[in-house]
Coordinates of C-alpha atoms and ligand atoms in Angstrom, one line a residue:
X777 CA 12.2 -18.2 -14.6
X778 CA 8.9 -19.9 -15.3
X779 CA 6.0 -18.1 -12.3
X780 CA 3.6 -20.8 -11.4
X781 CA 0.1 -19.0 -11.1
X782 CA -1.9 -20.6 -8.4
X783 CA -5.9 -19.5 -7.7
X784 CA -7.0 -19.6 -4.0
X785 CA -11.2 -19.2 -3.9
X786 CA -12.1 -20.8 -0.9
X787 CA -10.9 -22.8 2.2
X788 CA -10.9 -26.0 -0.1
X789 CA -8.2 -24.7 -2.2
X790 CA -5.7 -23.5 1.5
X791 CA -4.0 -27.3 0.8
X792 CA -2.3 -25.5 -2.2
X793 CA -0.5 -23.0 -0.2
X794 CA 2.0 -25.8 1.3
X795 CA 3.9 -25.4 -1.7
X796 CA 3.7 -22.0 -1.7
X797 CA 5.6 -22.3 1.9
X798 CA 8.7 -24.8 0.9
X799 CA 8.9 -22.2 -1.8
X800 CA 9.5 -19.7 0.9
X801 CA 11.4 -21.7 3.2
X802 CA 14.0 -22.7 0.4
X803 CA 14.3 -18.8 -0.3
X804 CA 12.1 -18.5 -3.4
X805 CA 9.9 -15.7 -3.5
X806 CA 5.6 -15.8 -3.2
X807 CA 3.6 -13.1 -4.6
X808 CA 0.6 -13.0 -2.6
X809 CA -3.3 -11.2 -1.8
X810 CA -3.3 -9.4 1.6
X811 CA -6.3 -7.1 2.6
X812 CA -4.2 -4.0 1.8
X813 CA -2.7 -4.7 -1.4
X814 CA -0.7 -7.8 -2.9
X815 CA 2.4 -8.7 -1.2
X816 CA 5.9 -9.6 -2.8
X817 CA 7.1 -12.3 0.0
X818 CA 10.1 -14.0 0.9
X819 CA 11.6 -15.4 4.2
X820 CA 12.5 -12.4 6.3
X821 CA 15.7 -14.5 8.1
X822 CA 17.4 -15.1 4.7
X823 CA 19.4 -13.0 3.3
X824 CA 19.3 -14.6 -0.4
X825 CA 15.6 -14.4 -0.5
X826 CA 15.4 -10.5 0.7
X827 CA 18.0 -9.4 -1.9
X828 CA 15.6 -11.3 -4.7
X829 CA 12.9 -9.2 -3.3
X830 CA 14.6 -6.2 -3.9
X831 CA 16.2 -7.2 -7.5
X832 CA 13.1 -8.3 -8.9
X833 CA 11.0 -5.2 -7.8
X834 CA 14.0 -3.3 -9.0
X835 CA 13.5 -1.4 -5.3
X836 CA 17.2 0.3 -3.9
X837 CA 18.2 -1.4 -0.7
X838 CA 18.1 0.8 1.6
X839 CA 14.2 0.9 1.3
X840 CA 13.3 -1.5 3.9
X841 CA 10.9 -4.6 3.9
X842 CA 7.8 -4.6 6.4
X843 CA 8.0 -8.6 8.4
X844 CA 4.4 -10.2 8.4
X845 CA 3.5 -12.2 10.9
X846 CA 0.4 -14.4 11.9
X847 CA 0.0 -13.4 15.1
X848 CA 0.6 -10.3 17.1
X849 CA 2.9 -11.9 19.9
X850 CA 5.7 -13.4 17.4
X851 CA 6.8 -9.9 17.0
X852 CA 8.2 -11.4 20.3
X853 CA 11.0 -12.9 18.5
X854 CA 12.2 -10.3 16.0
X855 CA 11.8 -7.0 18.2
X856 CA 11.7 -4.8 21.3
X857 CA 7.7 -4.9 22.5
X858 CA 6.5 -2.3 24.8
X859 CA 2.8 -1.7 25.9
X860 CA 1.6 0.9 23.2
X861 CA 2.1 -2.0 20.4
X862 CA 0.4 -4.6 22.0
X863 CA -2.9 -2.3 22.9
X864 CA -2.6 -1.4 18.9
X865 CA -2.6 -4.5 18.4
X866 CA -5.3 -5.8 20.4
X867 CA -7.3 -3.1 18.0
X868 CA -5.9 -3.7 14.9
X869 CA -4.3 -6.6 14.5
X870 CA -4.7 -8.9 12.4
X871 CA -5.4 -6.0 10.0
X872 CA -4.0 -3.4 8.3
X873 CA -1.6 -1.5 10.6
X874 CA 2.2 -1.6 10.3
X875 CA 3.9 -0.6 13.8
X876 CA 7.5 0.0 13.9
X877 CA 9.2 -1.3 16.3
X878 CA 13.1 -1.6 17.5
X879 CA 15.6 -4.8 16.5
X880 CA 15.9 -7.6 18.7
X881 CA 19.7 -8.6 18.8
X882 CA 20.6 -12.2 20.1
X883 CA 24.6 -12.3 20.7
X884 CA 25.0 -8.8 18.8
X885 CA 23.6 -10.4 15.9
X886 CA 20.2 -9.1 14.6
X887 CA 17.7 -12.0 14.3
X888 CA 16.0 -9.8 11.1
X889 CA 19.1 -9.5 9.1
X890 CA 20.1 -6.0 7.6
X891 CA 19.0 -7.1 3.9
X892 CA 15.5 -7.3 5.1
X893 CA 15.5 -4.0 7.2
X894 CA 17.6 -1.5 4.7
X895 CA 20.2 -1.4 7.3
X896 CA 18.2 -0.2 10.1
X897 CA 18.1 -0.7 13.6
X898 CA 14.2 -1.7 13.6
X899 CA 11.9 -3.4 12.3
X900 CA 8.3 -3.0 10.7
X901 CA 5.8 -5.4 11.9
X902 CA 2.3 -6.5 10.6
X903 CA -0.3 -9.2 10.9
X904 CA -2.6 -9.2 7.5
X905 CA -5.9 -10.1 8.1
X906 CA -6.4 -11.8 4.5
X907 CA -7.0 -15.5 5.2
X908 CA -4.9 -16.6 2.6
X909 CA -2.0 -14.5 3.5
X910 CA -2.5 -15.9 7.3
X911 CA -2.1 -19.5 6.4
X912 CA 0.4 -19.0 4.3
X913 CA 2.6 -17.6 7.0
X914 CA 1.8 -20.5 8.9
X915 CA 2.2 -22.8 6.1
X916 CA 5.6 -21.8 5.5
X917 CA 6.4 -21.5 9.4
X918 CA 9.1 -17.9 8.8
X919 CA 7.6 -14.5 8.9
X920 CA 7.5 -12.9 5.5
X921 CA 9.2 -10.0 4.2
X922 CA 6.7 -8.6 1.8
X923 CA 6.7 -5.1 0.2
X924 CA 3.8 -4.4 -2.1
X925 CA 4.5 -6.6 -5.2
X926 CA 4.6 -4.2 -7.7
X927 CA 7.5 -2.8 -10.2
X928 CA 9.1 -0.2 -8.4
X929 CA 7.5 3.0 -9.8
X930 CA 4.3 1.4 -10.6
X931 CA 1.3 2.0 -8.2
X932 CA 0.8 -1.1 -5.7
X933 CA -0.9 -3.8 -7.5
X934 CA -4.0 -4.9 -6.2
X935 CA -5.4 -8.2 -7.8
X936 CA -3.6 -11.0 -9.5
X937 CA -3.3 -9.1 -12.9
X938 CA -1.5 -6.6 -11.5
X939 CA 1.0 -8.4 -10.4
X940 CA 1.1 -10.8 -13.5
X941 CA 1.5 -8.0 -15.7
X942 CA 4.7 -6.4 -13.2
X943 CA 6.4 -9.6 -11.8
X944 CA 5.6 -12.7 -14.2
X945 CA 8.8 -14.6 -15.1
X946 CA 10.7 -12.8 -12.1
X947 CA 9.4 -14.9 -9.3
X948 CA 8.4 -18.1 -8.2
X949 CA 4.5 -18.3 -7.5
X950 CA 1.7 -15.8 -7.9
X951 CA -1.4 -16.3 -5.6
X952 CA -4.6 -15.4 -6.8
X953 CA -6.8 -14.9 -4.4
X954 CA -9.4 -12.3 -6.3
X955 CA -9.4 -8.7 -5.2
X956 CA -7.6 -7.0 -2.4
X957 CA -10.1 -5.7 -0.3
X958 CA -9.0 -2.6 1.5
X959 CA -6.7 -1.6 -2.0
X960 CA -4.2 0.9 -0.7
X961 CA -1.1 0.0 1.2
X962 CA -1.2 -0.4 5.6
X963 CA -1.6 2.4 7.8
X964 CA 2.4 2.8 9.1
X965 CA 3.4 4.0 12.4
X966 CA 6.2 4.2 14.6
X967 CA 5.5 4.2 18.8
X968 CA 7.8 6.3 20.7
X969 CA 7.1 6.6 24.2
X970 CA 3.4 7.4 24.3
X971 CA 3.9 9.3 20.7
X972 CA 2.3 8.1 17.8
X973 CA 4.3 8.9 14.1
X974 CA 2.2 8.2 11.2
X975 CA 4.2 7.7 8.6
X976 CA 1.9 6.3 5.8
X977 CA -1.7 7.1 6.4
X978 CA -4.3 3.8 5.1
X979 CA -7.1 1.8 6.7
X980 CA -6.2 2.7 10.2
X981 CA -7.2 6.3 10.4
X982 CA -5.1 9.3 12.0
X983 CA -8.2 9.5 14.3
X984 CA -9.0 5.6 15.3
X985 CA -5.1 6.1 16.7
X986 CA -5.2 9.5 18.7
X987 CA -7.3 7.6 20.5
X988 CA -4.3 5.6 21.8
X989 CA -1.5 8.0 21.9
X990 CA -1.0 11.4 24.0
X991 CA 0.4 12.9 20.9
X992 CA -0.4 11.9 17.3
X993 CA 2.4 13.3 14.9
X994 CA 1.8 13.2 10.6
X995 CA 4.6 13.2 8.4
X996 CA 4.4 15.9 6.4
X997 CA 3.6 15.7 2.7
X998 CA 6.4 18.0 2.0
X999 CA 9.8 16.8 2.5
X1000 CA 12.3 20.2 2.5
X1001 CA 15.6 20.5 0.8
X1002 CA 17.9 18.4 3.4
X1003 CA 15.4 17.0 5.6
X1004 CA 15.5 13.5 6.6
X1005 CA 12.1 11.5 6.2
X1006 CA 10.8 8.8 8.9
X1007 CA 10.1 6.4 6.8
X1008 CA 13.0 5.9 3.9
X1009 CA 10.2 4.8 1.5
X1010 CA 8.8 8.8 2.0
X1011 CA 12.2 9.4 -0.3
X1012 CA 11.7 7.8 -3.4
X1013 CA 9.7 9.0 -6.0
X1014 CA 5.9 7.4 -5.7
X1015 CA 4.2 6.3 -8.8
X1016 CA 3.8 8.8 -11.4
X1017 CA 1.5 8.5 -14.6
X1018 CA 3.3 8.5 -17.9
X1019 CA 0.8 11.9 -18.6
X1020 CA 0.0 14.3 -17.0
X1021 CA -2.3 13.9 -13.8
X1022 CA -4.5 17.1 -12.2
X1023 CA -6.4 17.3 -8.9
X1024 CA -9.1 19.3 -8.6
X1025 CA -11.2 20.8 -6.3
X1026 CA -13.2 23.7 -5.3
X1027 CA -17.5 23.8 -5.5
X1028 CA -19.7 20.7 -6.4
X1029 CA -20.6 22.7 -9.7
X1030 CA -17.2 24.6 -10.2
X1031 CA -15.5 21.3 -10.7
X1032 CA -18.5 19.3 -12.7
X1033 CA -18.2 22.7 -15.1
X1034 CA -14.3 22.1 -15.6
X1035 CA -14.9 18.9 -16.2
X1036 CA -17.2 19.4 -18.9
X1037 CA -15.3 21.9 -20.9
X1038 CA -12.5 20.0 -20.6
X1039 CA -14.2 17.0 -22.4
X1040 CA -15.0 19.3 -25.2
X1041 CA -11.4 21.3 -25.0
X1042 CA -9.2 18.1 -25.0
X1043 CA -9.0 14.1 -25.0
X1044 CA -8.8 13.6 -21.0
X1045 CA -9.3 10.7 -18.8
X1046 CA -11.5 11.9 -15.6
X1047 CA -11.2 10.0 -12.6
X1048 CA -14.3 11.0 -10.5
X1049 CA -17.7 9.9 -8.5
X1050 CA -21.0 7.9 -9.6
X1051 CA -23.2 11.0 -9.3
X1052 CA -21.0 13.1 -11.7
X1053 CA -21.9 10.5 -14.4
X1054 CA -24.9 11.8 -15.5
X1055 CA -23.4 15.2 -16.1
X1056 CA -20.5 14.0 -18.3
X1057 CA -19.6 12.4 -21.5
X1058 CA -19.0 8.1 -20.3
X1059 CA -15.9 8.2 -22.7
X1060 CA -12.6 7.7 -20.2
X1061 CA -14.8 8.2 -16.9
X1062 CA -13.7 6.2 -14.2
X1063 CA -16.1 6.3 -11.4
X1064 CA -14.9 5.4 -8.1
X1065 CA -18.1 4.9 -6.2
X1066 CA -20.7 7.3 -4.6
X1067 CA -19.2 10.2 -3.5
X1068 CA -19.2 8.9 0.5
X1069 CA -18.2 5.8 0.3
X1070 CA -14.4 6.0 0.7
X1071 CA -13.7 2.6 0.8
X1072 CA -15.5 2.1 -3.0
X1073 CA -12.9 5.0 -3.6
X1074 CA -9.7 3.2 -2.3
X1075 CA -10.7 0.0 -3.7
X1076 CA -10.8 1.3 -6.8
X1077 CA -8.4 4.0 -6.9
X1078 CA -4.6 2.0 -7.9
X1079 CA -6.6 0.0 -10.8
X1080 CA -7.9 3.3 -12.3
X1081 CA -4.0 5.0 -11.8
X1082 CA -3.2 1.4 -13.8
X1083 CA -6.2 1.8 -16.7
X1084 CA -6.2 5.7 -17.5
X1085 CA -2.0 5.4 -17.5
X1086 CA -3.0 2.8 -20.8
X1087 CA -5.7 4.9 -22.3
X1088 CA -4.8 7.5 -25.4
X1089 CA -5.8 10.4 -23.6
X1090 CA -3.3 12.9 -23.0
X1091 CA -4.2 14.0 -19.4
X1092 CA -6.1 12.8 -16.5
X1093 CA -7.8 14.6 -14.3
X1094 CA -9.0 13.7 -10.4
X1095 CA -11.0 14.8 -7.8
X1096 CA -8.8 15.6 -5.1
X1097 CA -10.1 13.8 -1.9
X1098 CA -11.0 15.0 1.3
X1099 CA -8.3 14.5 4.0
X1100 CA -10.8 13.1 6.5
X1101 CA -10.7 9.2 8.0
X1102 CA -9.4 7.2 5.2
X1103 CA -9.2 10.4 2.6
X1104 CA -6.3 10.9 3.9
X1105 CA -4.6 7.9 2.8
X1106 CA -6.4 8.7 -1.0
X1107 CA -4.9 12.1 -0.4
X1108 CA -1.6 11.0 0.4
X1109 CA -1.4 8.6 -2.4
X1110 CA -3.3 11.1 -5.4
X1111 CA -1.1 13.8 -4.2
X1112 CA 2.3 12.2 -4.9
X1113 CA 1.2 10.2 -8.3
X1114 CA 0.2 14.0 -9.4
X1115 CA 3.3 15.2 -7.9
X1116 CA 1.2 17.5 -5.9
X1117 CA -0.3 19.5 -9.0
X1118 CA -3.5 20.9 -7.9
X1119 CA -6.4 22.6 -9.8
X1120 CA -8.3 25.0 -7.0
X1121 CA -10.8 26.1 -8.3
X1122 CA -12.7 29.2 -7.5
Ligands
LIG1117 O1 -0.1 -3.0 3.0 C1 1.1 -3.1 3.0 O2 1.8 -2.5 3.9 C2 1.8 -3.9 1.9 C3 1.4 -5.4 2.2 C4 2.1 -6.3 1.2 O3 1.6 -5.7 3.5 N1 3.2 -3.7 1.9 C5 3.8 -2.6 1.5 O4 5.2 -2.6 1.6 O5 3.2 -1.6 1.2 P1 6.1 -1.5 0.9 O6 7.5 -2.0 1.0 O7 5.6 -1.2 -0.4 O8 6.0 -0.2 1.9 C6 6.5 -0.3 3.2 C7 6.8 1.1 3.7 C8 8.0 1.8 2.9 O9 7.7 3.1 2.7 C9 9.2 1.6 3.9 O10 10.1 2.6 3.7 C10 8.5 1.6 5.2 O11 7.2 1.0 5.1 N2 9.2 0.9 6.3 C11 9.4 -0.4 6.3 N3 10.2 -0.8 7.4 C12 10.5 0.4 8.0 C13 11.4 0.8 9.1 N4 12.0 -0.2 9.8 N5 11.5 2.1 9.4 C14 10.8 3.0 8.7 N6 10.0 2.8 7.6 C15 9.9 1.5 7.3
LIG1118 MG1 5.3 -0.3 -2.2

């Protein structure tokens, strides 16, 4: 299959994405910038074009496909509402939060078909805030099923190259719209009763959204032997490096001083802050902002996983982030792609 490549830089160029909407209304599949990351899309009420999704991202089907939507009240259509979602979402949304909601059923028949929703009995809602992914929902006049648009096992791809180098030939049309701003996926919850689950931690912070609910609860890290995870995505195995890939942490000097030495000891890849710059060698230093800006860090954080995977050092080594307001999410994504290895160092 030939992939048309369109480029989107400004309001001038939103005429383009009516193609890009009879693509998805004739259940072709749209590649496409959000805030959070790129999106793979496809119409979420057809069948065809959610099982393309999931053959050309070579994802397993049971994994299911969050439904975007332009505005917060079409959820309306596809699900059960209560009040918890819509004071999210007069918060949130547009933006990056994905709330979990239950199925809507017209005549015992599920208006988001099983293919879209891994078989389950709900459905996971969100309104990107990216101007280009809002018209083209209206453009194409369905909501989207869009997971991120990335090989499956690859981390999520967050500009136009990225997805190039995963999906090209497999789809339809790639949007470029430049950079995703935000860079790691949507924050994920599901409401029960006034009980918050956060499911995948992102933009939306753990502690913007206690605010809301009586009781927040975090998915643990740590799935045990048997144990059933909220989210099916929590499952499968998350991006991993083709090398080795260490966190570390411990004191400000501890960890510039392992660094160092391990320059000199080995040919490692160090994914770390400006201010640590002027203590190392530049060879495969990948600096993801000042130390407290968080969002230079997430920004930059899934090209960097991409860049030091391709470099011909034999191990990479990170600083592990802080768990705080969007750390978490950096946590939460470091942690898996280094399979929870650990340096503390004392
Ligand atoms: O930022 C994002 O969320 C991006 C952009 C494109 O919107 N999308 C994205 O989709 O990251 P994906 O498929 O890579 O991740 C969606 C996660 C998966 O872990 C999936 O298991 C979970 O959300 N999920 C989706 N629907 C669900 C449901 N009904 N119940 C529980 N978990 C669900
Ligand atoms: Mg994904």
């Amino acid at each position: 299959m030939n992939t048309e490549t369109i480029v989107i830089r400004s309001d001038a160029d939103f005429p383009h994405l009516e193609r890009a909407g009879e693509i998805l209304r004739t259940s072709g599949l749209v590649a496409f910038p959000t805030e959070t990351v790129y999106g793979l899309g496809g119409n979420a009420l057809d069948k065809t074009a959610s099982k393309k999704i999931y053959a050309a991202k070579g994802r397993p089907s049971d994994n299911p496909l969050i439904v975007h939507i332009a505005t917060p009240e079409e959820a309306e259509k596809y699900c059960i509402t209560n009040k918890l979602y819509y004071e999210l979402a007069s918060s949130f949304m547009p933006g990056p939060l994905t709330i979990i909601l239950p199925k809507k059923y017209i005549d015992g028949i599920p208006v988001i078909p099983d293919e879209t929703t891994g078989g389950l009995d709900s459905v996971a809602i969100r309104c990107p805030a990216d101007p280009i992914a809002h018209k083209l929902i209206v453009y194409a006049d369905v909501p989207i099923a869009a997971p991120s648009a990335n090989t499956s096992g690859s981390p999520s791809p967050t500009s136009a190259t990225h997805v190039i180098h995963d999906l090209n030939n497999k789809i339809d049309m790639i949007i470029d719209g430049g950079e995703s701003v935000f860079g790691l996926e949507s924050t994920v919850i599901r409401i029960d009763g006034d009980t918050i689950y956060l499911l995948r931690p992102g933009a939306v912070t753990a502690e913007q959204l206690s605010i809301f609910a009586n009781k927040l609860v975090i998915a643990d890290e740590h799935l045990k032997e048997g144990e059933q995870p909220l989210s099916p995505g929590m499952k499968y195995k998350h991006y991993a490096p083709s090398k080795p890939l260490y966190l570390v942490s411990g004191d400000e000097e501890l960890v510039l001083d392992f660094f160092k030495e391990k320059q000199k000891e080995e040919n490692c890849a160090i994914i770390c802050y400006d201010e640590d710059a002027k203590f190392l060698n530049p060879d495969n230093l990948f600096l993801l902002g000042k130390q407290r800006d968080l969002l230079s860090h997430a920004h930059r954080l899934f090209d960097f996983l991409r860049k030091t995977d391709v470099t011909d050092t034999s191990v990479i080594y990170a600083r592990l982030p802080s768990k705080e307001g969007i750390g978490l999410a950096l946590y939460n994504r470091l942690i898996r792609a280094a399979g929870h290895n650990i340096i503390n160092l004392k």
